[in-house]
Structures are given as structure tokens and as C-alpha cells.
Short mmCIF file of C-alpha atoms in Angstrom, two decimals:
data_model
loop_
_atom_site.label_atom_id
_atom_site.label_comp_id
_atom_site.label_asym_id
_atom_site.label_seq_id
_atom_site.Cartn_x
_atom_site.Cartn_y
_atom_site.Cartn_z
CA UNK A 1 83.00 63.51 97.67
CA UNK A 2 86.39 63.19 99.77
CA UNK A 3 89.67 65.25 99.68
CA UNK A 4 92.36 63.16 99.17
CA UNK A 5 95.83 64.98 98.78
CA UNK A 6 97.80 67.93 98.12
CA UNK A 7 100.20 67.20 95.16
CA UNK A 8 103.37 69.49 94.79
CA UNK A 9 105.61 69.70 92.09
CA UNK A 10 109.24 68.51 92.84
CA UNK A 11 112.38 68.30 90.93
CA UNK A 12 113.85 65.35 92.63
CA UNK A 13 111.59 63.24 94.47
CA UNK A 14 114.52 61.38 96.62
CA UNK A 15 115.75 65.07 97.86
CA UNK A 16 111.95 66.26 98.58
CA UNK A 17 111.56 62.81 100.56
CA UNK A 18 114.64 63.10 102.72
CA UNK A 19 113.41 67.01 103.40
CA UNK A 20 110.02 66.16 104.85
CA UNK A 21 110.70 63.14 106.44
CA UNK A 22 113.87 64.56 108.23
CA UNK A 23 112.45 67.62 108.84
CA UNK A 24 108.87 67.10 109.47
CA UNK A 25 109.05 63.27 110.26
CA UNK A 26 106.34 62.44 107.70
CA UNK A 27 105.81 58.81 107.09
CA UNK A 28 105.51 57.29 103.52
CA UNK A 29 101.95 55.85 102.91
CA UNK A 30 102.63 55.03 99.03
CA UNK A 31 105.86 55.29 96.82
CA UNK A 32 105.19 55.03 93.16
CA UNK A 33 108.72 56.09 92.01
CA UNK A 34 108.17 59.46 90.83
CA UNK A 35 105.14 60.07 93.14
CA UNK A 36 105.59 59.71 96.82
CA UNK A 37 102.28 60.00 99.08
CA UNK A 38 102.53 60.94 102.76
CA UNK A 39 100.12 59.41 105.66
CA UNK A 40 99.19 63.10 106.34
CA UNK A 41 97.74 63.67 102.89
CA UNK A 42 100.91 65.56 101.29
CA UNK A 43 102.06 64.11 98.06
CA UNK A 44 105.31 64.84 96.18
CA UNK A 45 105.34 64.60 92.18
CA UNK A 46 108.27 64.54 90.21
CA UNK A 47 107.66 65.51 86.35
CA UNK A 48 104.63 67.46 87.45
CA UNK A 49 104.15 69.04 83.88
CA UNK A 50 103.85 65.41 82.81
CA UNK A 51 101.17 64.44 85.45
CA UNK A 52 98.72 67.54 84.70
CA UNK A 53 99.45 67.90 80.96
CA UNK A 54 101.34 71.19 81.13
CA UNK A 55 104.93 72.19 79.75
CA UNK A 56 107.46 71.82 82.10
CA UNK A 57 108.03 75.81 81.80
CA UNK A 58 104.32 76.47 83.30
CA UNK A 59 105.47 75.03 86.38
CA UNK A 60 106.43 77.81 88.67
CA UNK A 61 108.73 77.73 91.20
CA UNK A 62 108.24 80.20 94.25
CA UNK A 63 104.91 81.02 93.16
CA UNK A 64 104.13 82.43 96.82
CA UNK A 65 100.31 81.75 96.31
CA UNK A 66 100.17 79.18 98.85
CA UNK A 67 101.66 77.43 101.73
CA UNK A 68 101.83 74.50 103.64
CA UNK A 69 101.27 74.73 107.12
CA UNK A 70 102.47 72.84 109.97
CA UNK A 71 101.98 73.27 113.96
CA UNK A 72 104.16 72.03 116.67
CA UNK A 73 104.46 71.83 120.57
CA UNK A 74 107.99 72.87 120.47
CA UNK A 75 108.74 75.78 117.97
CA UNK A 76 111.94 76.57 119.40
CA UNK A 77 113.03 73.12 119.23
CA UNK A 78 112.00 73.05 115.62
CA UNK A 79 113.98 76.17 114.83
CA UNK A 80 116.90 74.73 116.34
CA UNK A 81 116.32 71.53 113.83
CA UNK A 82 115.80 73.84 110.76
CA UNK A 83 118.88 75.97 111.66
CA UNK A 84 120.63 72.82 111.19
CA UNK A 85 119.10 71.65 107.88
CA UNK A 86 121.57 72.97 104.73
CA UNK A 87 120.19 75.05 102.36
CA UNK A 88 116.80 76.07 103.62
CA UNK A 89 115.84 79.75 102.83
CA UNK A 90 114.12 81.84 105.67
CA UNK A 91 111.33 84.16 104.52
CA UNK A 92 112.42 86.56 107.51
CA UNK A 93 112.30 86.34 111.38
CA UNK A 94 109.57 84.34 113.80
CA UNK A 95 106.53 86.68 113.48
CA UNK A 96 103.97 86.49 116.49
CA UNK A 97 100.54 87.03 114.37
CA UNK A 98 97.94 89.28 116.29
CA UNK A 99 96.23 86.43 117.74
CA UNK A 100 99.14 85.44 119.59
CA UNK A 101 100.79 82.58 117.64
CA UNK A 102 104.45 82.33 116.73
CA UNK A 103 105.24 80.96 113.23
CA UNK A 104 108.56 80.88 110.77
CA UNK A 105 108.12 80.59 107.30
CA UNK A 106 110.69 79.02 104.71
CA UNK A 107 111.12 77.59 101.34
CA UNK A 108 111.38 73.80 100.85
CA UNK A 109 114.14 72.36 98.42
CA UNK A 110 111.39 73.24 95.11
CA UNK A 111 110.68 76.57 96.47
CA UNK A 112 107.27 75.93 98.01
CA UNK A 113 106.38 78.28 101.37
CA UNK A 114 106.11 76.45 104.73
CA UNK A 115 104.54 77.65 107.59
CA UNK A 116 105.56 75.99 110.97
CA UNK A 117 103.70 77.53 113.86
CA UNK A 118 102.85 77.07 117.81
CA UNK A 119 99.79 74.83 117.85
CA UNK A 120 97.03 76.84 118.67
CA UNK A 121 95.92 75.11 121.60
CA UNK A 122 99.30 76.17 123.09
CA UNK A 123 98.64 79.55 122.33
CA UNK A 124 95.22 79.66 124.37
CA UNK A 125 96.88 78.03 127.42
CA UNK A 126 99.50 80.41 127.35
CA UNK A 127 97.05 83.21 127.77
CA UNK A 128 94.73 81.55 129.93
CA UNK A 129 97.83 80.97 132.11
CA UNK A 130 98.69 84.47 132.59
CA UNK A 131 94.99 84.82 134.40
CA UNK A 132 93.10 86.16 131.02
CA UNK A 133 89.76 84.85 131.37
CA UNK A 134 88.23 82.93 128.18
CA UNK A 135 86.21 86.00 127.03
CA UNK A 136 89.42 88.09 127.53
CA UNK A 137 91.23 85.37 125.21
CA UNK A 138 88.76 85.58 122.73
CA UNK A 139 88.72 89.26 122.42
CA UNK A 140 92.66 88.86 122.24
CA UNK A 141 92.75 86.00 119.70
CA UNK A 142 89.28 87.52 117.63
CA UNK A 143 87.88 84.08 117.89
CA UNK A 144 84.73 82.92 119.53
CA UNK A 145 84.58 81.13 122.98
CA UNK A 146 83.43 78.15 121.48
CA UNK A 147 86.26 78.16 119.16
CA UNK A 148 88.72 78.53 121.76
CA UNK A 149 87.09 75.61 123.42
CA UNK A 150 87.44 73.51 120.45
CA UNK A 151 91.00 74.39 120.16
CA UNK A 152 91.62 73.37 123.62
CA UNK A 153 89.78 70.07 123.31
CA UNK A 154 91.84 69.24 119.64
#
């Protein structure tokens, strides 16, 4: 069995498409009108209730029970781009998690929670560049040296 996509409900397929194309640079793989699939495996569905057989009032907005996660090499540059995107609702300020990764969270036009964070290999490199050993970085980030190696090779 293969995982094929994450499908999210959208009110206006064209507004959602522009949001994900403009802000994240996603590329359309298939466009079926009220369903658009991006090459990364994210899909947008207008009339989601119809698709899954639920009444529209059961399709919740801002359920805050999942998030779409993206990583970037340039978080500060992305944040500048995000500030220029009208109508984006931020969920607080940029946070640095205990493992050292800086992230920002915000909602898309349909109330889906999105996280954009620094690429994890950059976090590892940042610690190594300060003179920390792999063992020290492992302890700081609470992951194995093997996991750090995988991150550095990704």
C-alpha cells in the first residue's frame, strides 16, 4: 500500500491554489476543477462534504487538530514574503523549539494550520558551527547521533 495524498477542504479552489503556488511555489500535478493535486502530495478539494459524504456543516474550519509542515533554507526570507501576503493570520510569533528549530505558524485562507520551519539539517549545522560535537548536538536536540547523520545527509 502507498500513501498518495493529503486532501484539505477549501472554500474557493482558485484562492487556495494561488495561495499555495505563490507562497510556497507548489506545482500543480493534476487539475480537476474542484480538486487540484500538487506534485508534493498536497491536494485541495472544493465541496469537500460532497466528496466524503458529509453535510457541509460537519466540515470544520480552524479545527486546530493538524498542521501542514514545510521547511525552508531561508526562514527569515520566507517570513518577509509572508508579511507581504494579505490576510494571513499568524498564530503568535516565531518560536524556537527546545531542539533548536525556529518555526512560524499561521492559517491558510481556509483556516488550516501551517508550520514553516528551518530545515533541520541547518539546525544541526548551526550547532556544529559553534564548536559543539555530534554527541553534544545529540544531547541538545534529544536525538541520536544516527538521526543527526541522517539529517545532515538529507
